[in-house]
Amino acid sequence: MKEHKIGRNDPCPCGSGKKYKKCCIHKKPRENSVIIKSTERLHGLNFDKEKMEFAAGINLKNELTKPDEIYSQTSYMGDKGKEKVISRIQDKVVPNDLGLMRYLSSNFDMIVGVDTNTWDFGSEKISVTGIVHCVVKSMPELNSFRAEFPWRGVILFRNCPSELHPEKFGWMTWIKRINHAPLNKSIRFALLTDRDLDNHPKYNNQKIPIFGEFYLPKNFTLIYGKGDLPNESLLNHLIVKCHKQADRTLNMIRETGYYQYGNIKK
């Protein structure tokens, strides 16, 4: 079968609606991979297809053992030969976009995207965390999913202490607000961010606190999406929405001196 070559003026296969020459023609090849890290040599893995996870590995003594870390990611090689991670899911086997939508719809009741921008206003630093809620639903049609965005908002704060990154302050503030209601503690939340990727497994397993004595609640899971690639996947699209939400708020403050939400001025 002859391979179809995409013409420069053809619609871009990413679905943006732009011509290929105006969109992804120079896009670096993407790699979808599943990474398994283990201090023991393994010669077999027990894969649970329904749960999308490797439940255990088999070591050289033919004993079942749990790998130290498993994650799925999409990445590409940057101009300087450094790997650039676009998205990452801990502890699951997510091979493609269809797998991602299945994972999000079956594992979470709500995906909460967060992204924090900080601007200087004279002697003060004003930070805004943009927040977008997303629900992914499985549709009756085979391999069909729908993403809904029921709510969006912002958190404003100023002069975050140097020992606490504003993004983490945004996480903690929103987690405390949303988990304050007892009923919400039974809801499965994915907290989507483009920050602190290497520590995600430690936060998710409550091995280290996010800050001080604040640990990620067990009904939350951190997942990663890079924030400058809106057409890559739903994860990246959500982070871009959050970034724009924060920027719009900071621009309003710069232009008017305050932020107004309905009848409330801040």
PDB file of C-alpha atoms in Angstrom:
ATOM      1  CA  MET A   1       0.000   0.000   0.000  1.00  0.00           C
ATOM      2  CA  LYS A   2       1.402   3.388  -0.981  1.00  0.00           C
ATOM      3  CA  GLU A   3       1.882   5.762   1.931  1.00  0.00           C
ATOM      4  CA  HIS A   4      -0.113   8.987   1.646  1.00  0.00           C
ATOM      5  CA  LYS A   5       2.089  12.050   1.858  1.00  0.00           C
ATOM      6  CA  ILE A   6       0.552  15.138   3.458  1.00  0.00           C
ATOM      7  CA  GLY A   7       0.644  18.111   1.110  1.00  0.00           C
ATOM      8  CA  ARG A   8       1.679  21.548   2.357  1.00  0.00           C
ATOM      9  CA  ASN A   9      -1.797  22.932   1.640  1.00  0.00           C
ATOM     10  CA  ASP A  10      -3.692  19.924   3.023  1.00  0.00           C
ATOM     11  CA  PRO A  11      -5.594  20.257   6.324  1.00  0.00           C
ATOM     12  CA  CYS A  12      -3.234  19.554   9.216  1.00  0.00           C
ATOM     13  CA  PRO A  13      -3.817  16.049  10.633  1.00  0.00           C
ATOM     14  CA  CYS A  14      -3.718  17.456  14.200  1.00  0.00           C
ATOM     15  CA  GLY A  15      -7.267  18.751  13.666  1.00  0.00           C
ATOM     16  CA  SER A  16      -6.516  22.441  14.171  1.00  0.00           C
ATOM     17  CA  GLY A  17      -8.307  23.406  10.951  1.00  0.00           C
ATOM     18  CA  LYS A  18      -5.165  25.113   9.620  1.00  0.00           C
ATOM     19  CA  LYS A  19      -3.161  24.136   6.563  1.00  0.00           C
ATOM     20  CA  TYR A  20      -0.329  21.724   7.244  1.00  0.00           C
ATOM     21  CA  LYS A  21       2.285  24.339   6.225  1.00  0.00           C
ATOM     22  CA  LYS A  22       0.828  26.787   8.769  1.00  0.00           C
ATOM     23  CA  CYS A  23       0.663  24.292  11.606  1.00  0.00           C
ATOM     24  CA  CYS A  24       2.622  21.081  12.246  1.00  0.00           C
ATOM     25  CA  ILE A  25       4.930  20.879   9.214  1.00  0.00           C
ATOM     26  CA  HIS A  26       7.987  21.557  11.405  1.00  0.00           C
ATOM     27  CA  LYS A  27       6.694  19.645  14.407  1.00  0.00           C
ATOM     28  CA  LYS A  28       9.236  17.236  15.843  1.00  0.00           C
ATOM     29  CA  PRO A  29       8.299  13.534  15.891  1.00  0.00           C
ATOM     30  CA  ARG A  30       6.442  12.495  19.051  1.00  0.00           C
ATOM     31  CA  GLU A  31       7.184   9.341  21.002  1.00  0.00           C
ATOM     32  CA  ASN A  32       4.589   7.560  23.134  1.00  0.00           C
ATOM     33  CA  SER A  33       6.314   5.341  25.674  1.00  0.00           C
ATOM     34  CA  VAL A  34       5.749   3.378  28.866  1.00  0.00           C
ATOM     35  CA  ILE A  35       8.655   3.616  31.323  1.00  0.00           C
ATOM     36  CA  ILE A  36       9.203   0.909  33.943  1.00  0.00           C
ATOM     37  CA  LYS A  37      11.825   1.461  36.633  1.00  0.00           C
ATOM     38  CA  SER A  38      12.900  -1.347  38.941  1.00  0.00           C
ATOM     39  CA  THR A  39      15.905  -1.974  41.174  1.00  0.00           C
ATOM     40  CA  GLU A  40      15.440  -5.700  40.412  1.00  0.00           C
ATOM     41  CA  ARG A  41      15.903  -7.278  37.009  1.00  0.00           C
ATOM     42  CA  LEU A  42      12.536  -8.403  35.658  1.00  0.00           C
ATOM     43  CA  HIS A  43      11.817 -11.002  32.994  1.00  0.00           C
ATOM     44  CA  GLY A  44       8.043 -10.711  32.937  1.00  0.00           C
ATOM     45  CA  LEU A  45       5.184  -8.360  33.796  1.00  0.00           C
ATOM     46  CA  ASN A  46       1.596  -9.003  34.841  1.00  0.00           C
ATOM     47  CA  PHE A  47      -0.515  -6.595  32.760  1.00  0.00           C
ATOM     48  CA  ASP A  48      -4.128  -5.817  33.712  1.00  0.00           C
ATOM     49  CA  LYS A  49      -5.656  -4.477  30.484  1.00  0.00           C
ATOM     50  CA  GLU A  50      -8.920  -3.420  32.119  1.00  0.00           C
ATOM     51  CA  LYS A  51      -7.143  -1.354  34.794  1.00  0.00           C
ATOM     52  CA  MET A  52      -4.497  -0.179  32.294  1.00  0.00           C
ATOM     53  CA  GLU A  53      -1.647  -1.080  34.625  1.00  0.00           C
ATOM     54  CA  PHE A  54       1.202  -3.473  35.255  1.00  0.00           C
ATOM     55  CA  ALA A  55       0.108  -5.063  38.507  1.00  0.00           C
ATOM     56  CA  ALA A  56       3.439  -6.767  39.224  1.00  0.00           C
ATOM     57  CA  GLY A  57       6.710  -7.913  37.699  1.00  0.00           C
ATOM     58  CA  ILE A  58       8.509 -11.256  37.901  1.00  0.00           C
ATOM     59  CA  ASN A  59      12.062 -11.119  39.190  1.00  0.00           C
ATOM     60  CA  LEU A  60      14.885 -13.601  38.500  1.00  0.00           C
ATOM     61  CA  LYS A  61      13.703 -15.766  41.416  1.00  0.00           C
ATOM     62  CA  ASN A  62      10.274 -16.052  39.740  1.00  0.00           C
ATOM     63  CA  GLU A  63       8.733 -14.003  42.540  1.00  0.00           C
ATOM     64  CA  LEU A  64       6.129 -11.323  42.010  1.00  0.00           C
ATOM     65  CA  THR A  65       7.469  -7.860  42.768  1.00  0.00           C
ATOM     66  CA  LYS A  66       6.142  -4.372  42.208  1.00  0.00           C
ATOM     67  CA  PRO A  67       8.266  -2.117  39.974  1.00  0.00           C
ATOM     68  CA  ASP A  68       9.552   1.032  41.676  1.00  0.00           C
ATOM     69  CA  GLU A  69       7.892   3.338  39.173  1.00  0.00           C
ATOM     70  CA  ILE A  70       5.737   3.065  36.050  1.00  0.00           C
ATOM     71  CA  TYR A  71       4.504   5.899  33.881  1.00  0.00           C
ATOM     72  CA  SER A  72       3.262   6.628  30.368  1.00  0.00           C
ATOM     73  CA  GLN A  73       4.395   9.746  28.574  1.00  0.00           C
ATOM     74  CA  THR A  74       4.449  11.583  25.274  1.00  0.00           C
ATOM     75  CA  SER A  75       7.686  13.383  24.482  1.00  0.00           C
ATOM     76  CA  TYR A  76       9.980  14.694  21.733  1.00  0.00           C
ATOM     77  CA  MET A  77      13.662  15.519  21.400  1.00  0.00           C
ATOM     78  CA  GLY A  78      14.452  19.229  21.638  1.00  0.00           C
ATOM     79  CA  ASP A  79      16.953  21.114  19.479  1.00  0.00           C
ATOM     80  CA  LYS A  80      19.741  20.500  22.007  1.00  0.00           C
ATOM     81  CA  GLY A  81      19.070  16.766  22.230  1.00  0.00           C
ATOM     82  CA  LYS A  82      17.165  17.005  25.503  1.00  0.00           C
ATOM     83  CA  GLU A  83      13.909  15.125  25.967  1.00  0.00           C
ATOM     84  CA  LYS A  84      10.860  17.382  26.264  1.00  0.00           C
ATOM     85  CA  VAL A  85       7.921  15.776  28.071  1.00  0.00           C
ATOM     86  CA  ILE A  86       4.520  16.817  26.717  1.00  0.00           C
ATOM     87  CA  SER A  87       2.349  14.791  29.100  1.00  0.00           C
ATOM     88  CA  ARG A  88       2.838  12.089  31.715  1.00  0.00           C
ATOM     89  CA  ILE A  89       0.519   9.708  33.577  1.00  0.00           C
ATOM     90  CA  GLN A  90       1.852   7.884  36.643  1.00  0.00           C
ATOM     91  CA  ASP A  91       1.220   4.166  37.295  1.00  0.00           C
ATOM     92  CA  LYS A  92      -0.822   3.554  34.130  1.00  0.00           C
ATOM     93  CA  VAL A  93      -0.335   2.254  30.596  1.00  0.00           C
ATOM     94  CA  VAL A  94      -1.762   4.950  28.306  1.00  0.00           C
ATOM     95  CA  PRO A  95      -0.517   4.277  24.763  1.00  0.00           C
ATOM     96  CA  ASN A  96      -2.348   6.979  22.771  1.00  0.00           C
ATOM     97  CA  ASP A  97      -5.017   9.720  22.822  1.00  0.00           C
ATOM     98  CA  LEU A  98      -7.839   7.168  22.859  1.00  0.00           C
ATOM     99  CA  GLY A  99      -6.247   5.479  25.860  1.00  0.00           C
ATOM    100  CA  LEU A 100      -5.902   8.864  27.547  1.00  0.00           C
ATOM    101  CA  MET A 101      -9.613   9.626  27.188  1.00  0.00           C
ATOM    102  CA  ARG A 102     -10.507   6.165  28.479  1.00  0.00           C
ATOM    103  CA  TYR A 103      -8.184   6.648  31.453  1.00  0.00           C
ATOM    104  CA  LEU A 104      -9.612  10.076  32.320  1.00  0.00           C
ATOM    105  CA  SER A 105     -13.254   8.991  31.979  1.00  0.00           C
ATOM    106  CA  SER A 106     -12.896   5.800  34.018  1.00  0.00           C
ATOM    107  CA  ASN A 107     -10.533   6.980  36.777  1.00  0.00           C
ATOM    108  CA  PHE A 108     -11.740  10.497  37.640  1.00  0.00           C
ATOM    109  CA  ASP A 109     -14.982  12.279  38.377  1.00  0.00           C
ATOM    110  CA  MET A 110     -13.358  15.651  37.707  1.00  0.00           C
ATOM    111  CA  ILE A 111     -10.137  16.889  36.092  1.00  0.00           C
ATOM    112  CA  VAL A 112      -9.018  20.239  37.537  1.00  0.00           C
ATOM    113  CA  GLY A 113      -6.496  22.129  35.423  1.00  0.00           C
ATOM    114  CA  VAL A 114      -4.382  24.735  37.243  1.00  0.00           C
ATOM    115  CA  ASP A 115      -1.752  27.171  36.020  1.00  0.00           C
ATOM    116  CA  THR A 116      -0.294  30.146  37.895  1.00  0.00           C
ATOM    117  CA  ASN A 117       1.158  33.326  36.387  1.00  0.00           C
ATOM    118  CA  THR A 118       2.927  36.015  38.407  1.00  0.00           C
ATOM    119  CA  TRP A 119       3.485  39.621  37.291  1.00  0.00           C
ATOM    120  CA  ASP A 120       5.272  42.534  38.948  1.00  0.00           C
ATOM    121  CA  PHE A 121       3.095  45.524  39.875  1.00  0.00           C
ATOM    122  CA  GLY A 122       5.470  48.109  41.307  1.00  0.00           C
ATOM    123  CA  SER A 123       6.861  46.724  44.551  1.00  0.00           C
ATOM    124  CA  GLU A 124       4.384  43.839  44.660  1.00  0.00           C
ATOM    125  CA  LYS A 125       4.110  40.519  42.904  1.00  0.00           C
ATOM    126  CA  ILE A 126       0.546  39.558  42.022  1.00  0.00           C
ATOM    127  CA  SER A 127      -0.106  35.882  41.280  1.00  0.00           C
ATOM    128  CA  VAL A 128      -3.193  34.432  39.641  1.00  0.00           C
ATOM    129  CA  THR A 129      -4.005  30.727  39.459  1.00  0.00           C
ATOM    130  CA  GLY A 130      -6.275  29.991  36.517  1.00  0.00           C
ATOM    131  CA  ILE A 131      -8.590  27.032  37.161  1.00  0.00           C
ATOM    132  CA  VAL A 132     -10.657  25.055  34.652  1.00  0.00           C
ATOM    133  CA  HIS A 133     -12.827  22.068  35.575  1.00  0.00           C
ATOM    134  CA  CYS A 134     -13.268  19.286  33.028  1.00  0.00           C
ATOM    135  CA  VAL A 135     -15.405  16.138  32.973  1.00  0.00           C
ATOM    136  CA  VAL A 136     -14.670  13.399  30.425  1.00  0.00           C
ATOM    137  CA  LYS A 137     -17.580  11.109  29.624  1.00  0.00           C
ATOM    138  CA  SER A 138     -17.691   7.860  27.677  1.00  0.00           C
ATOM    139  CA  MET A 139     -20.332   7.986  24.934  1.00  0.00           C
ATOM    140  CA  PRO A 140     -22.526   5.115  23.656  1.00  0.00           C
ATOM    141  CA  GLU A 141     -20.637   5.008  20.348  1.00  0.00           C
ATOM    142  CA  LEU A 142     -17.584   2.725  20.390  1.00  0.00           C
ATOM    143  CA  ASN A 143     -14.379   4.525  21.394  1.00  0.00           C
ATOM    144  CA  SER A 144     -16.185   7.842  21.657  1.00  0.00           C
ATOM    145  CA  PHE A 145     -15.718  10.381  24.453  1.00  0.00           C
ATOM    146  CA  ARG A 146     -16.897  13.880  25.255  1.00  0.00           C
ATOM    147  CA  ALA A 147     -15.128  16.537  27.317  1.00  0.00           C
ATOM    148  CA  GLU A 148     -17.224  19.127  29.147  1.00  0.00           C
ATOM    149  CA  PHE A 149     -15.951  22.242  30.926  1.00  0.00           C
ATOM    150  CA  PRO A 150     -18.552  23.083  33.588  1.00  0.00           C
ATOM    151  CA  TRP A 151     -16.666  25.781  35.514  1.00  0.00           C
ATOM    152  CA  ARG A 152     -13.655  28.051  35.420  1.00  0.00           C
ATOM    153  CA  GLY A 153     -12.291  30.614  37.851  1.00  0.00           C
ATOM    154  CA  VAL A 154      -9.207  32.182  39.402  1.00  0.00           C
ATOM    155  CA  ILE A 155      -7.406  32.505  42.736  1.00  0.00           C
ATOM    156  CA  LEU A 156      -5.606  35.799  43.398  1.00  0.00           C
ATOM    157  CA  PHE A 157      -2.797  36.312  45.903  1.00  0.00           C
ATOM    158  CA  ARG A 158       0.178  38.612  46.357  1.00  0.00           C
ATOM    159  CA  ASN A 159       3.801  38.395  47.453  1.00  0.00           C
ATOM    160  CA  CYS A 160       4.020  34.623  47.801  1.00  0.00           C
ATOM    161  CA  PRO A 161       6.953  33.782  50.122  1.00  0.00           C
ATOM    162  CA  SER A 162      10.165  32.853  48.326  1.00  0.00           C
ATOM    163  CA  GLU A 163      10.276  29.353  49.867  1.00  0.00           C
ATOM    164  CA  LEU A 164       6.891  28.439  48.335  1.00  0.00           C
ATOM    165  CA  HIS A 165       6.417  28.469  44.559  1.00  0.00           C
ATOM    166  CA  PRO A 166       3.212  30.344  43.586  1.00  0.00           C
ATOM    167  CA  GLU A 167       2.028  27.345  41.565  1.00  0.00           C
ATOM    168  CA  LYS A 168       2.142  25.116  44.638  1.00  0.00           C
ATOM    169  CA  PHE A 169       0.348  27.759  46.685  1.00  0.00           C
ATOM    170  CA  GLY A 170      -2.370  27.689  44.016  1.00  0.00           C
ATOM    171  CA  TRP A 171      -2.605  23.877  44.257  1.00  0.00           C
ATOM    172  CA  MET A 172      -2.863  23.923  48.032  1.00  0.00           C
ATOM    173  CA  THR A 173      -5.417  26.731  48.147  1.00  0.00           C
ATOM    174  CA  TRP A 174      -7.716  25.058  45.658  1.00  0.00           C
ATOM    175  CA  ILE A 175      -7.374  21.602  47.200  1.00  0.00           C
ATOM    176  CA  LYS A 176      -8.303  23.017  50.617  1.00  0.00           C
ATOM    177  CA  ARG A 177     -11.327  24.820  49.194  1.00  0.00           C
ATOM    178  CA  ILE A 178     -12.667  21.942  47.148  1.00  0.00           C
ATOM    179  CA  ASN A 179     -11.965  19.260  49.766  1.00  0.00           C
ATOM    180  CA  HIS A 180     -13.435  21.328  52.613  1.00  0.00           C
ATOM    181  CA  ALA A 181     -16.913  19.921  51.922  1.00  0.00           C
ATOM    182  CA  PRO A 182     -17.089  16.366  53.350  1.00  0.00           C
ATOM    183  CA  LEU A 183     -18.927  15.015  50.277  1.00  0.00           C
ATOM    184  CA  ASN A 184     -16.113  16.168  47.987  1.00  0.00           C
ATOM    185  CA  LYS A 185     -13.656  13.885  49.774  1.00  0.00           C
ATOM    186  CA  SER A 186     -15.283  10.930  48.022  1.00  0.00           C
ATOM    187  CA  ILE A 187     -14.862  12.520  44.587  1.00  0.00           C
ATOM    188  CA  ARG A 188     -11.882  11.370  42.491  1.00  0.00           C
ATOM    189  CA  PHE A 189      -9.968  14.445  41.302  1.00  0.00           C
ATOM    190  CA  ALA A 190      -7.127  14.674  38.820  1.00  0.00           C
ATOM    191  CA  LEU A 191      -5.063  17.802  39.439  1.00  0.00           C
ATOM    192  CA  LEU A 192      -3.460  18.752  36.127  1.00  0.00           C
ATOM    193  CA  THR A 193      -0.350  20.947  36.214  1.00  0.00           C
ATOM    194  CA  ASP A 194       2.804  21.730  34.247  1.00  0.00           C
ATOM    195  CA  ARG A 195       4.984  22.053  37.365  1.00  0.00           C
ATOM    196  CA  ASP A 196       7.331  19.845  39.429  1.00  0.00           C
ATOM    197  CA  LEU A 197       7.057  16.783  37.188  1.00  0.00           C
ATOM    198  CA  ASP A 198       9.797  14.696  38.831  1.00  0.00           C
ATOM    199  CA  ASN A 199       8.103  14.830  42.242  1.00  0.00           C
ATOM    200  CA  HIS A 200       4.640  13.770  41.062  1.00  0.00           C
ATOM    201  CA  PRO A 201       5.013  10.095  42.085  1.00  0.00           C
ATOM    202  CA  LYS A 202       6.189  11.127  45.559  1.00  0.00           C
ATOM    203  CA  TYR A 203       3.278  13.540  45.992  1.00  0.00           C
ATOM    204  CA  ASN A 204       0.779  10.962  44.677  1.00  0.00           C
ATOM    205  CA  ASN A 205       2.010   8.314  47.116  1.00  0.00           C
ATOM    206  CA  GLN A 206       2.138  10.766  50.054  1.00  0.00           C
ATOM    207  CA  LYS A 207       5.893  10.152  50.433  1.00  0.00           C
ATOM    208  CA  ILE A 208       6.689  13.869  50.607  1.00  0.00           C
ATOM    209  CA  PRO A 209       4.515  16.914  51.379  1.00  0.00           C
ATOM    210  CA  ILE A 210       3.730  19.512  48.766  1.00  0.00           C
ATOM    211  CA  PHE A 211       4.882  22.082  51.321  1.00  0.00           C
ATOM    212  CA  GLY A 212       5.380  22.047  55.074  1.00  0.00           C
ATOM    213  CA  GLU A 213       3.024  19.426  56.458  1.00  0.00           C
ATOM    214  CA  PHE A 214       0.530  19.583  53.585  1.00  0.00           C
ATOM    215  CA  TYR A 215       0.258  16.261  51.742  1.00  0.00           C
ATOM    216  CA  LEU A 216      -1.768  15.587  48.614  1.00  0.00           C
ATOM    217  CA  PRO A 217      -5.134  14.097  49.719  1.00  0.00           C
ATOM    218  CA  LYS A 218      -5.727  10.504  48.679  1.00  0.00           C
ATOM    219  CA  ASN A 219      -8.671  11.431  46.460  1.00  0.00           C
ATOM    220  CA  PHE A 220      -6.354  13.593  44.307  1.00  0.00           C
ATOM    221  CA  THR A 221      -3.880  12.469  41.645  1.00  0.00           C
ATOM    222  CA  LEU A 222      -1.348  14.806  40.047  1.00  0.00           C
ATOM    223  CA  ILE A 223      -0.921  14.469  36.288  1.00  0.00           C
ATOM    224  CA  TYR A 224       1.303  16.485  33.975  1.00  0.00           C
ATOM    225  CA  GLY A 225       0.607  18.436  30.792  1.00  0.00           C
ATOM    226  CA  LYS A 226       2.974  20.882  29.099  1.00  0.00           C
ATOM    227  CA  GLY A 227       1.411  24.298  28.826  1.00  0.00           C
ATOM    228  CA  ASP A 228       2.424  25.613  25.386  1.00  0.00           C
ATOM    229  CA  LEU A 229       1.079  22.924  23.031  1.00  0.00           C
ATOM    230  CA  PRO A 230      -2.721  23.356  22.892  1.00  0.00           C
ATOM    231  CA  ASN A 231      -3.318  20.921  20.021  1.00  0.00           C
ATOM    232  CA  GLU A 232      -1.422  17.961  21.487  1.00  0.00           C
ATOM    233  CA  SER A 233      -4.074  16.445  23.757  1.00  0.00           C
ATOM    234  CA  LEU A 234      -6.861  17.358  26.136  1.00  0.00           C
ATOM    235  CA  LEU A 235      -4.284  17.719  28.939  1.00  0.00           C
ATOM    236  CA  ASN A 236      -2.275  20.340  27.074  1.00  0.00           C
ATOM    237  CA  HIS A 237      -5.436  22.091  25.904  1.00  0.00           C
ATOM    238  CA  LEU A 238      -6.647  22.377  29.515  1.00  0.00           C
ATOM    239  CA  ILE A 239      -3.378  23.892  30.754  1.00  0.00           C
ATOM    240  CA  VAL A 240      -3.456  26.462  27.951  1.00  0.00           C
ATOM    241  CA  LYS A 241      -7.023  27.395  28.978  1.00  0.00           C
ATOM    242  CA  CYS A 242      -5.823  27.910  32.566  1.00  0.00           C
ATOM    243  CA  HIS A 243      -2.867  30.017  31.437  1.00  0.00           C
ATOM    244  CA  LYS A 244      -5.120  32.284  29.361  1.00  0.00           C
ATOM    245  CA  GLN A 245      -7.547  32.587  32.286  1.00  0.00           C
ATOM    246  CA  ALA A 246      -4.719  33.790  34.533  1.00  0.00           C
ATOM    247  CA  ASP A 247      -3.346  36.170  31.894  1.00  0.00           C
ATOM    248  CA  ARG A 248      -6.765  37.753  31.264  1.00  0.00           C
ATOM    249  CA  THR A 249      -7.101  38.437  34.984  1.00  0.00           C
ATOM    250  CA  LEU A 250      -3.621  39.984  35.271  1.00  0.00           C
ATOM    251  CA  ASN A 251      -4.283  42.149  32.217  1.00  0.00           C
ATOM    252  CA  MET A 252      -7.525  43.375  33.806  1.00  0.00           C
ATOM    253  CA  ILE A 253      -5.632  44.311  36.971  1.00  0.00           C
ATOM    254  CA  ARG A 254      -2.973  46.135  34.944  1.00  0.00           C
ATOM    255  CA  GLU A 255      -5.590  48.071  32.945  1.00  0.00           C
ATOM    256  CA  THR A 256      -8.083  48.900  35.721  1.00  0.00           C
ATOM    257  CA  GLY A 257      -6.224  48.412  38.994  1.00  0.00           C
ATOM    258  CA  TYR A 258      -8.559  45.627  40.154  1.00  0.00           C
ATOM    259  CA  TYR A 259     -10.197  42.351  39.145  1.00  0.00           C
ATOM    260  CA  GLN A 260     -13.987  42.157  38.941  1.00  0.00           C
ATOM    261  CA  TYR A 261     -16.036  38.962  39.031  1.00  0.00           C
ATOM    262  CA  GLY A 262     -19.733  39.770  38.834  1.00  0.00           C
ATOM    263  CA  ASN A 263     -20.298  42.440  41.488  1.00  0.00           C
ATOM    264  CA  ILE A 264     -17.140  41.523  43.399  1.00  0.00           C
ATOM    265  CA  LYS A 265     -14.021  43.651  43.009  1.00  0.00           C
ATOM    266  CA  LYS A 266     -10.602  42.510  44.243  1.00  0.00           C
TER     267      LYS A 266
END
